[in-house]
CSV table of C-alpha atoms and ligand atoms in Angstrom, one decimal:
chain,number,residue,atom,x,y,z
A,5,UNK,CA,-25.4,63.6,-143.0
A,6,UNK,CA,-22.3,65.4,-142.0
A,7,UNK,CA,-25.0,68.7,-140.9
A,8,UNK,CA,-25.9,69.3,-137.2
A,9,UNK,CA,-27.3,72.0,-136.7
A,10,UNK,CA,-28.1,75.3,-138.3
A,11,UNK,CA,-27.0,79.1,-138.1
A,12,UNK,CA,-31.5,79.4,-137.1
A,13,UNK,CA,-32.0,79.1,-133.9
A,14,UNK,CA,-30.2,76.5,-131.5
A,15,UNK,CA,-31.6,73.5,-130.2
A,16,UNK,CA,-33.2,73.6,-126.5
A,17,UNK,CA,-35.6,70.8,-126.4
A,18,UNK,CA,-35.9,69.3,-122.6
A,19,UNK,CA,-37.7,66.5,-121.4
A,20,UNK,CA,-41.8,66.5,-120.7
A,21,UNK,CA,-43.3,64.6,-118.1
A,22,UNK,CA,-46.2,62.8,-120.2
A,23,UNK,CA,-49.3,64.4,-118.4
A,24,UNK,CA,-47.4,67.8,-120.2
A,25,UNK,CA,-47.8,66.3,-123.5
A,26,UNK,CA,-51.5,66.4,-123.0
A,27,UNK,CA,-54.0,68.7,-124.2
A,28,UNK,CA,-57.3,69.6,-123.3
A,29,UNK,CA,-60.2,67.9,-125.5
A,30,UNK,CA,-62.0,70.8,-125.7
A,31,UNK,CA,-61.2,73.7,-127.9
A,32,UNK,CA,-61.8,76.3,-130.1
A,33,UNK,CA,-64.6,76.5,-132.6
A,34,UNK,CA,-63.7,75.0,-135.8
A,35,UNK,CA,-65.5,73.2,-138.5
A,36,UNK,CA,-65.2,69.2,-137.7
A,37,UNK,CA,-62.9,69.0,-140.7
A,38,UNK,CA,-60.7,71.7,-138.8
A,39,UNK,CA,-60.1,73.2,-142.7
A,40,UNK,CA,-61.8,76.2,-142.3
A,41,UNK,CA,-62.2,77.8,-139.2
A,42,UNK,CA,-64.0,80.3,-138.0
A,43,UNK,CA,-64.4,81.3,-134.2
A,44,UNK,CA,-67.8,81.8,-132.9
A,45,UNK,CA,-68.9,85.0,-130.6
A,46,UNK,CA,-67.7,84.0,-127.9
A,47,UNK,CA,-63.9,84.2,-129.4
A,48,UNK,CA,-60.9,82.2,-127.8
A,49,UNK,CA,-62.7,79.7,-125.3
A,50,UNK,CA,-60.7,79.4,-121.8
A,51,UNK,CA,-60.3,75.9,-121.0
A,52,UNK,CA,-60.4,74.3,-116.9
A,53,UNK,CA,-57.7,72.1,-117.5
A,54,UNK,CA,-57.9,69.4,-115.4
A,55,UNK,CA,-55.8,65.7,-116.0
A,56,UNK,CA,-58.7,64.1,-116.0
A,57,UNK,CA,-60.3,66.1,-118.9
A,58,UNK,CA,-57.7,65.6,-121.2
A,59,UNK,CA,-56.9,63.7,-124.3
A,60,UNK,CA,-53.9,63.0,-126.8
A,61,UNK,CA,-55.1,64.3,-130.6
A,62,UNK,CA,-53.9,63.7,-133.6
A,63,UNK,CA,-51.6,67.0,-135.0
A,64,UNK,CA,-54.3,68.7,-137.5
A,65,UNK,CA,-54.4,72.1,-139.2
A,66,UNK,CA,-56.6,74.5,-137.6
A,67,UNK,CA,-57.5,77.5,-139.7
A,68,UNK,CA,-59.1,80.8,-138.5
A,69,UNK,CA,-60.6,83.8,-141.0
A,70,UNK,CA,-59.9,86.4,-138.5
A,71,UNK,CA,-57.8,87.4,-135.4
A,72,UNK,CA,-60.2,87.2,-131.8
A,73,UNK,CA,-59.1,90.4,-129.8
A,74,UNK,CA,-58.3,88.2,-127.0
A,75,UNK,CA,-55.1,86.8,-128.5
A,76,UNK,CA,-54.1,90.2,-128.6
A,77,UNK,CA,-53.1,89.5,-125.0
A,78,UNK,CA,-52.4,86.1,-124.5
A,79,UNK,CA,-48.9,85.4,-123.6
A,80,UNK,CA,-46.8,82.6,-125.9
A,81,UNK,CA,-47.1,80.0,-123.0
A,82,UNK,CA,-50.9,80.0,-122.6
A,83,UNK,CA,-51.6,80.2,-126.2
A,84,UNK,CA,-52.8,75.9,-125.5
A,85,UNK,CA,-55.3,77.8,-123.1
A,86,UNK,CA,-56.7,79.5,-126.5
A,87,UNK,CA,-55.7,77.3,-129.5
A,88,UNK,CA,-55.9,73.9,-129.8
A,89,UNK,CA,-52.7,73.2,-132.0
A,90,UNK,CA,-51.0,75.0,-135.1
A,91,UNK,CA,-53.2,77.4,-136.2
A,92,UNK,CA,-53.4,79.3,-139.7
A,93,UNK,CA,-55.1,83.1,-139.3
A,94,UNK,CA,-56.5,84.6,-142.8
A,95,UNK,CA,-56.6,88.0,-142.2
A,96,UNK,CA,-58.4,90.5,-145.1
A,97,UNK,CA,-56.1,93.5,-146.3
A,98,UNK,CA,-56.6,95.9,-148.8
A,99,UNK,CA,-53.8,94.1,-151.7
A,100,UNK,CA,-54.5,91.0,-153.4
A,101,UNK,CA,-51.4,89.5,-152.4
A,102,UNK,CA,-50.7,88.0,-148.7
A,103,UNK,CA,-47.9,88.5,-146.4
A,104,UNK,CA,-47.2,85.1,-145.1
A,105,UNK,CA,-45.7,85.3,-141.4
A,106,UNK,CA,-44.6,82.3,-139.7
A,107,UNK,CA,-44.0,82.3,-135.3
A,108,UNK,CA,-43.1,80.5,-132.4
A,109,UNK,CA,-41.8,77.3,-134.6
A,110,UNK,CA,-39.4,77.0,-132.1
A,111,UNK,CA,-41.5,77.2,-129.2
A,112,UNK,CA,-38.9,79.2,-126.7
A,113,UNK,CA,-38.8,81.8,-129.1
A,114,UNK,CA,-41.9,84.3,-128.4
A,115,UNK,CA,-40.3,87.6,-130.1
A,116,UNK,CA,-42.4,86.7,-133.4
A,117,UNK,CA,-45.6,86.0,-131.4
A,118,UNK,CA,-45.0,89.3,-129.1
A,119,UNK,CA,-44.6,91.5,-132.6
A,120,UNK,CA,-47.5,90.5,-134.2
A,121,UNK,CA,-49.4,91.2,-131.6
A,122,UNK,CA,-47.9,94.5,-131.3
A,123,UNK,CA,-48.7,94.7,-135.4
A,124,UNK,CA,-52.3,93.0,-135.1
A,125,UNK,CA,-53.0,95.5,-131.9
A,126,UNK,CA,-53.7,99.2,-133.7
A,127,UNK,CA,-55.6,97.5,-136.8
A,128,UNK,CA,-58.2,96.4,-134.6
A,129,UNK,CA,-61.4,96.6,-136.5
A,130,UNK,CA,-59.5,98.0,-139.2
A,131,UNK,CA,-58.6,96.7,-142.9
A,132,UNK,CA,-54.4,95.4,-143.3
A,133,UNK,CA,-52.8,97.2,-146.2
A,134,UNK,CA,-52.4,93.5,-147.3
A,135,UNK,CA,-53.8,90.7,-146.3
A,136,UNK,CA,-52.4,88.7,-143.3
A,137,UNK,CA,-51.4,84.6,-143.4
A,138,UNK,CA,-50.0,84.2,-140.1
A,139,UNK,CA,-49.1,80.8,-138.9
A,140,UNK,CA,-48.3,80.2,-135.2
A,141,UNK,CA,-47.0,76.9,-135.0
A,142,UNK,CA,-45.5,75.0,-132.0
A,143,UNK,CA,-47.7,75.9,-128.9
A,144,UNK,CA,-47.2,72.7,-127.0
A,145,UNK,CA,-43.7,73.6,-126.9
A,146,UNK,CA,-44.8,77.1,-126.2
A,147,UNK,CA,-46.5,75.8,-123.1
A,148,UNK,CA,-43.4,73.8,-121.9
A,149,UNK,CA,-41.0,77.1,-122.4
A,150,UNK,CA,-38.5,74.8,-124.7
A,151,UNK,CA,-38.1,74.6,-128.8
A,152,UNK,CA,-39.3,71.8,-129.6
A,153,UNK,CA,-40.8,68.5,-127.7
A,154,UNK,CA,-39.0,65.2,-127.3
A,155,UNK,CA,-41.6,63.5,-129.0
A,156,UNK,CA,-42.0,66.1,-132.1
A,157,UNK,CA,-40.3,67.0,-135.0
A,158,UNK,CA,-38.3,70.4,-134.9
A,159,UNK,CA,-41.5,72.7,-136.5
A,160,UNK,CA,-38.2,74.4,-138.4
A,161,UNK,CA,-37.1,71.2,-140.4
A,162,UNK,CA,-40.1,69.1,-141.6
A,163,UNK,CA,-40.9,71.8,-144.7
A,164,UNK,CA,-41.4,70.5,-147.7
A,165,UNK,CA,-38.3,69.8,-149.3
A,166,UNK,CA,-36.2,67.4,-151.6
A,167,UNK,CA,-35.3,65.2,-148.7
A,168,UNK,CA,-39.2,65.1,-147.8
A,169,UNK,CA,-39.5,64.1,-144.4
A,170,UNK,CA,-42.2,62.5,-142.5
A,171,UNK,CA,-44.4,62.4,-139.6
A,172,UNK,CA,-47.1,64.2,-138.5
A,173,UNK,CA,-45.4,67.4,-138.5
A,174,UNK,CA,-43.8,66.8,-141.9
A,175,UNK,CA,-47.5,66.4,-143.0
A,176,UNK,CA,-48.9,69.7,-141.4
A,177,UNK,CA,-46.1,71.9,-142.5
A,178,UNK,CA,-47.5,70.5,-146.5
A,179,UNK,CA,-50.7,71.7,-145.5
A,180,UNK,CA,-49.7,75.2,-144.9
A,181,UNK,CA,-47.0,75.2,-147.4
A,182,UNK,CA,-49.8,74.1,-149.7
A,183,UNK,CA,-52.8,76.6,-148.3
A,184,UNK,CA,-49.8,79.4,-148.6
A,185,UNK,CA,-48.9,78.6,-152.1
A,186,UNK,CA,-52.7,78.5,-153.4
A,187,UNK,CA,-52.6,82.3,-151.9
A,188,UNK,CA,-49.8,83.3,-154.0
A,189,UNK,CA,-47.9,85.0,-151.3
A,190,UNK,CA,-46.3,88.5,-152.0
A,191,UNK,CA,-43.5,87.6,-149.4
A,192,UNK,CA,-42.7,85.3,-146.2
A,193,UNK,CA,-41.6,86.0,-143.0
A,194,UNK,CA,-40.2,83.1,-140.6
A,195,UNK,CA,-39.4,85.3,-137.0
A,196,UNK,CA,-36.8,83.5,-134.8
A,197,UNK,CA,-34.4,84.1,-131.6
A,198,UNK,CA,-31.4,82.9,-130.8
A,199,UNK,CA,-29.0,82.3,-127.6
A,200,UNK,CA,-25.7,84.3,-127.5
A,201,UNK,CA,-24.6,87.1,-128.3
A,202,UNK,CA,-25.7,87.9,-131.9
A,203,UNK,CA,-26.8,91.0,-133.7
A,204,UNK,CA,-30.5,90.5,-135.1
A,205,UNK,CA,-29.9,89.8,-139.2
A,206,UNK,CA,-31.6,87.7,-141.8
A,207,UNK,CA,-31.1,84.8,-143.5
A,208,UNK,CA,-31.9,83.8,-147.3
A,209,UNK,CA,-31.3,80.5,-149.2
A,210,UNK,CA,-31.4,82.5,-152.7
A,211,UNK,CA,-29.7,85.7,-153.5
A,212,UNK,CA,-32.4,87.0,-156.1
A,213,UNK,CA,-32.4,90.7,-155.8
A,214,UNK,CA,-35.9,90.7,-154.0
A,215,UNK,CA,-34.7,88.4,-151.2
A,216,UNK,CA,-32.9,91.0,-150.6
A,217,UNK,CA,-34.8,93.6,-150.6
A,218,UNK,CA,-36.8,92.0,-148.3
A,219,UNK,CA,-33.9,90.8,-146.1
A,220,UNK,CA,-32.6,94.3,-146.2
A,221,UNK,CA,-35.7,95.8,-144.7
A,222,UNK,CA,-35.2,94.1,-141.6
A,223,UNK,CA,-31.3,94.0,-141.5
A,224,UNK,CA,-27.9,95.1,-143.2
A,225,UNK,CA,-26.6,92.0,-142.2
A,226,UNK,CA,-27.9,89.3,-144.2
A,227,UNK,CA,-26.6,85.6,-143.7
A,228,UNK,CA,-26.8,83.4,-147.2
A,229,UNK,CA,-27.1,79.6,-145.8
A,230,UNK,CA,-28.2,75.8,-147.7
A,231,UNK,CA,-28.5,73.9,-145.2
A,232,UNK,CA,-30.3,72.3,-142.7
A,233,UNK,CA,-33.0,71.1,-145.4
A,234,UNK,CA,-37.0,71.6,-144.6
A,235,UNK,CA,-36.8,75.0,-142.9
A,236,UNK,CA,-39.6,77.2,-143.8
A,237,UNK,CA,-37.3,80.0,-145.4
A,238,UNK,CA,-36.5,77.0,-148.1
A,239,UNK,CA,-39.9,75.8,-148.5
A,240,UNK,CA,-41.6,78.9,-148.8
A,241,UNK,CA,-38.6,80.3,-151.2
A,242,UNK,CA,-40.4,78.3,-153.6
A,243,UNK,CA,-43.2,80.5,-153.8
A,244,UNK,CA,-42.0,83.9,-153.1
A,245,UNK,CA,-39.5,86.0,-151.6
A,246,UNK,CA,-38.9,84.7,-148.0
A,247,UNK,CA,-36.5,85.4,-145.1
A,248,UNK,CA,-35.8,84.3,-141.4
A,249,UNK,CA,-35.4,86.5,-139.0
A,250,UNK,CA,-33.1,85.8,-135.9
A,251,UNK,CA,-34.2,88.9,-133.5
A,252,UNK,CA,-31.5,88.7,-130.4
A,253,UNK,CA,-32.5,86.4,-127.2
A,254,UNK,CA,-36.5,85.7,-126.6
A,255,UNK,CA,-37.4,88.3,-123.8
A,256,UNK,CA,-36.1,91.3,-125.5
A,257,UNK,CA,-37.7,94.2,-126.2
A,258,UNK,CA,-35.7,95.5,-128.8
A,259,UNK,CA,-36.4,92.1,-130.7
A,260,UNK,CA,-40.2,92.3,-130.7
A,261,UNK,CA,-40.4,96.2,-131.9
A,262,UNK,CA,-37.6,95.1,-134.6
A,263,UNK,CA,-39.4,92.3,-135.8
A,264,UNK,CA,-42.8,94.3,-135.3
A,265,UNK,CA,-41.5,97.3,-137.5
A,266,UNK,CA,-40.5,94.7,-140.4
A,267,UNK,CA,-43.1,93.0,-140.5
A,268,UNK,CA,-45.1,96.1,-140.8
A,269,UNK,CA,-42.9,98.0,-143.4
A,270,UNK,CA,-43.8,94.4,-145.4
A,271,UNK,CA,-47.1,94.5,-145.0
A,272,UNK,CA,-47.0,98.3,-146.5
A,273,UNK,CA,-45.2,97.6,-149.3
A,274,UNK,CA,-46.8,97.8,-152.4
A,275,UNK,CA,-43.7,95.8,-154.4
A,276,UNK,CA,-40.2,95.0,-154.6
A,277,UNK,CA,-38.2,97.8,-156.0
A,278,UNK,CA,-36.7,97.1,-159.3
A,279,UNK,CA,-33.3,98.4,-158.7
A,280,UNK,CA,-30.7,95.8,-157.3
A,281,UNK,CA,-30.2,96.8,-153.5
A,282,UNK,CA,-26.8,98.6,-153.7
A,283,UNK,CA,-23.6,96.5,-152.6
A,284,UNK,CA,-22.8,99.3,-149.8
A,285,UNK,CA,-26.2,98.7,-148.6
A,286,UNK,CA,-25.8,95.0,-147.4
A,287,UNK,CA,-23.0,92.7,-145.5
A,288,UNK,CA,-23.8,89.8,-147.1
A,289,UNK,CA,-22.0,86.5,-145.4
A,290,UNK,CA,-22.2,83.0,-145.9
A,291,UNK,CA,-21.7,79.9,-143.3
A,292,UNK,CA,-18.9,77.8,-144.2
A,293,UNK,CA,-18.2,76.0,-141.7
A,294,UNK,CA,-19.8,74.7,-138.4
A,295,UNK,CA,-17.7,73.9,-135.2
A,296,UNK,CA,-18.3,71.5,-132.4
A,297,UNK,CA,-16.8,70.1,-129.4
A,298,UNK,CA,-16.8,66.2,-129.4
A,299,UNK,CA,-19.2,64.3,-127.8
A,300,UNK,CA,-16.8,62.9,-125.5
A,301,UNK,CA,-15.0,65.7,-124.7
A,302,UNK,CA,-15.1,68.2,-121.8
A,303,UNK,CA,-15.5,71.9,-121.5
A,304,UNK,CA,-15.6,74.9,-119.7
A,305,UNK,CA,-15.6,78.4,-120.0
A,306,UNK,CA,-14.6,79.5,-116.2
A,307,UNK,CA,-10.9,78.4,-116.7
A,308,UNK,CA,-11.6,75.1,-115.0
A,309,UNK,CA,-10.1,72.0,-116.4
A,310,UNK,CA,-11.7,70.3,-119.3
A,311,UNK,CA,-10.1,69.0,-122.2
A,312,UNK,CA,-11.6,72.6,-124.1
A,313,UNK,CA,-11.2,75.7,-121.6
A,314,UNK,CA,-13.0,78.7,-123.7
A,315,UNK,CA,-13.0,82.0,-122.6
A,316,UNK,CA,-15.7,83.5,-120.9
A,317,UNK,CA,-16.5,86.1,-123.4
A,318,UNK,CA,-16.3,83.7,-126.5
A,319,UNK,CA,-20.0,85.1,-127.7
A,320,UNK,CA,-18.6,88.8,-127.7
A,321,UNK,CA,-16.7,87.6,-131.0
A,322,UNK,CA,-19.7,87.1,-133.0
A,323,UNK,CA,-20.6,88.8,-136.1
A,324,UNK,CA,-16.4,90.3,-135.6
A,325,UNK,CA,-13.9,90.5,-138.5
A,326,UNK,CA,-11.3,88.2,-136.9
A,327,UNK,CA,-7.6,87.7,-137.7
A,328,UNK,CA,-6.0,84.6,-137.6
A,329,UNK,CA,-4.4,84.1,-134.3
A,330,UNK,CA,-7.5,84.9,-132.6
A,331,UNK,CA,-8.0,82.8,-129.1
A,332,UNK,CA,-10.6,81.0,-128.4
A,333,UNK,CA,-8.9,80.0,-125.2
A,334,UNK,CA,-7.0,76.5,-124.2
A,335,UNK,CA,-6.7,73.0,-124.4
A,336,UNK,CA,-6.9,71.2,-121.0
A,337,UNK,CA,-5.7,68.0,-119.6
A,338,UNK,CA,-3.2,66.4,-121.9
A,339,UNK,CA,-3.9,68.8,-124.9
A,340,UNK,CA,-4.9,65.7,-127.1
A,341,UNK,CA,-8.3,67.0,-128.4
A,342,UNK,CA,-8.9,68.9,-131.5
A,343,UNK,CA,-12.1,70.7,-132.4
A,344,UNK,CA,-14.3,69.3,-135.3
A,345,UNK,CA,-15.0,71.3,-138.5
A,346,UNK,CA,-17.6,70.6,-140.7
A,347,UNK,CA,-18.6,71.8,-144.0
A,348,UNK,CA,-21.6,74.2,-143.8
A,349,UNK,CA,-22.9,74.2,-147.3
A,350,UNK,CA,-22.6,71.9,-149.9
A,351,UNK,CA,-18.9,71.9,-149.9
A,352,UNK,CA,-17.2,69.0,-150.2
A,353,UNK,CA,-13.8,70.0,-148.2
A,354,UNK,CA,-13.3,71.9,-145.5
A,355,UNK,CA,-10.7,74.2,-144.7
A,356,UNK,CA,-8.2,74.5,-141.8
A,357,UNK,CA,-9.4,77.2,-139.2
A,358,UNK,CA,-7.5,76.4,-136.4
A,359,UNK,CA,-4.1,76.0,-134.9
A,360,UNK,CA,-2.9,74.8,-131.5
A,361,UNK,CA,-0.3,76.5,-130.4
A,362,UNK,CA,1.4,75.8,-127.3
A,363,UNK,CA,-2.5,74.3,-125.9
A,364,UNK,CA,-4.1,77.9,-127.2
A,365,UNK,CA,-6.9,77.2,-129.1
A,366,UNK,CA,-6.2,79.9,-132.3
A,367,UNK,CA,-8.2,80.9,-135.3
A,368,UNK,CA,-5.6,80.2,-138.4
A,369,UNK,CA,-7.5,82.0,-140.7
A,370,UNK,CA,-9.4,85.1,-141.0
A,371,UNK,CA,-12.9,84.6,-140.4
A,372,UNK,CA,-16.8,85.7,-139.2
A,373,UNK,CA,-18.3,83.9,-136.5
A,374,UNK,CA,-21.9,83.4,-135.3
A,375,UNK,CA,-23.6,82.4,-132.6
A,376,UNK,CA,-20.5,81.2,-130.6
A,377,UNK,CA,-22.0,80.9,-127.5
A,378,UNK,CA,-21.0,80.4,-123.5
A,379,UNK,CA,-23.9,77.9,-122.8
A,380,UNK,CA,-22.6,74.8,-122.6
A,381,UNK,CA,-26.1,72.9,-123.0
A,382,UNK,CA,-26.2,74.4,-126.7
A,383,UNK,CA,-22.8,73.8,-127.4
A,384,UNK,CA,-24.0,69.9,-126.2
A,385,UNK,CA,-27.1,69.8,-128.3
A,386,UNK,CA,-25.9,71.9,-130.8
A,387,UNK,CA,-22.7,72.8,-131.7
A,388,UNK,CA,-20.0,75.7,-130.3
A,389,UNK,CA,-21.2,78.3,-133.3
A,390,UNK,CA,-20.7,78.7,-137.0
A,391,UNK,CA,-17.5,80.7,-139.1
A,392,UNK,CA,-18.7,82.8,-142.3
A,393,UNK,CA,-17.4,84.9,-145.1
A,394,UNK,CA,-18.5,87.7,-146.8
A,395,UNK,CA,-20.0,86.8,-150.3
A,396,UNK,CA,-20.9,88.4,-153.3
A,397,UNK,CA,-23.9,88.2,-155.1
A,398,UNK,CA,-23.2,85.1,-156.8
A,399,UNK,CA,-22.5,83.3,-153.1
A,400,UNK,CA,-18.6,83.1,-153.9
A,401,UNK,CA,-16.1,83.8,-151.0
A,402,UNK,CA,-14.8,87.5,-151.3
A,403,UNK,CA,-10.8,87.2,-150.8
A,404,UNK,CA,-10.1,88.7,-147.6
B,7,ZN,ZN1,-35.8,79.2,-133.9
């Protein structure tokens, strides 16, 4: 498959030293079955980890019916201290309906985890305006500070979906998607960061006018993508409304109080207006193309040779209206190497969007980028960033 990556979130995984891999055999209270949960007085138990009390388990569900004050505190990478493995909350809310909220399925990205703590904090003792399903997925890679393990699944692409993947993973993300849909969710909520550069937005894989909405609540930038398959936003599109949220780098401030202010105006809301959400109100875009730097190729944003010398502040272009002409900086050693272009949808050509001119590296079109970035570990494990257009509502290219 010609994909590699996806405008959510860039890939950061690192290696584990096996004893890291690991997790202590005892854990929270849950039924044996792990499918319904409930903690007993005690709340979170704090586990003496020590190698020789450990054990590998098998990935498994663990579901809670309420929220232990004592997670109201616990910082992303000691959540393994608390939880055991992905674990589904059930909070009780004053609506029928449930706000789904997925966090930390890339485990470097805490902003989701941080703002529903902040949302969770002031309703202490007290009733949601709508009930809560709040997953918090990878906390082994939460505990290792990187997205995703070498030996896992990325927790963002084993949804269910029509390429259905497998594994352990694949298998737990069923299980919530199927817990979620017997809930009849009013909306979801996937909360993400991202490295670069990048204005916090939203992403949708359907245009319906209550994506939207909800898309709108958090951002006036709203990114329209359909691909990578098996994220959540897809899967949980089945079911209801459902957006992802890219909140700036993990670490931010500004990110967690965003996200914590959506995810609260979502849990206030009673419905989805009926009125389309005006065309002024939204810059709607769409990922055309993906670019990356081949395998075998150098780079190097320091003006150092490499067969691709970027500039330095290549990420400050991001989310810009560029012209064609545009530098992205120089070729290097004997100006031989070209930049590859891939579709980013299901397109089936894609077009020309760069020129070399005298070894500049220039933009031959006009054109949106996102998350260019100057890290050249992402660009390696990832790709260099993505080019969009604005779309209308029916996901066609608006002529620049
Ligand atoms: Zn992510």
């Amino acid at each position: 498959m010609a994909w590699v990556g996806s405008l959510l979130c860039r890939t950061n995984a690192i290696a584990l030293t096996h004893s890291q891999m690991k997790r202590p055999s005892v854990g929270l209270v849950t039924s044996a079955s792990g499918r319904e949960g409930t903690l007993d007085e005690r709340g979170p138990v704090k586990m003496n980890h020590h190698e020789d009390d450990v054990v590998v388990e098998p990935l498994r569900l663990r579901r809670f019916d309420h929220f232990p004050d004592a997670l109201l505190d616990v910082a992303a990478p000691d959540l393994w201290l608390h939880l055991e493995g992905p674990s589904l909350f059930h909070l009780p809310g004053r609506h029928a309906q449930p706000l789904f909220v997925s966090v930390l399925l890339h485990g470097n990205e805490d902003s989701g985890w941080r703002a529903m703590q902040a949302v969770l904090r002031p309703h202490r003792g007290k009733l949601l305006p709508r009930p809560l399903m709040l997953f918090v997925g990878n906390i082994e890679a939460a505990r290792a500070g990187v997205r995703t393990l070498p030996v896992q699944m990325d927790y963002n692409r084993c949804w269910p979906c029509a390429e259905q993947p497998v594994g352990p993973e694949a298998r737990l993300m069923r299980e919530v998607f199927e817990v979620a849909r017997a809930c009849s969710p009013f909306a979801s909520i996937d909360i993400h960061n991202n490295t670069g550069n990048n204005p916090h937005y939203a992403c949708v894989n359907r245009l319906a006018e209550s994506f939207l909405h909800l898309a709108r609540l958090f951002s006036r930038t709203v990114v329209y993508f359909d691909r990578p398959a098996g994220v959540q936003t897809a899967a949980l599109a089945e079911i209801c409304p459902a957006v992802t949220v890219e909140c700036g780098i993990a670490g931010g401030a500004a990110g967690v109080a965003h996200a914590a202010d959506f995810v609260a105006s979502a849990l206030a809301m009673s419905q989805f207006p009926h009125h389309p959400v005006p065309q002024g109100d939204l810059d709607l875009l769409r990922t055309f193309a993906i670019v990356r730097v081949p395998s075998d190729a150098t780079l190097s944003y320091d003006d150092s040779d490499a067969d691709f010398r970027f500039r330095g502040d290549l990420d400050l272009l991001n989310f810009s209206e560029l012209e064609p002409g545009t530098s992205f900086g120089f070729l290097g050693h004997g100006a031989t190497r070209q930049l590859d272009v891939l579709p980013g949808g299901d397109f089936t050509t894609t077009e020309r969007y760069f020129e070399y001119v005298q070894r500049e590296i220039r933009l031959s079109q006009r054109v949106i980028p996102a998350m260019l970035t100057v890290d050249a570990r992402a660009v390696r494990l990832d790709c260099l960033g993505y080019l969009m257009h604005r779309i209308g509502r029916d996901g066609r290219r608006i002529a620049a």
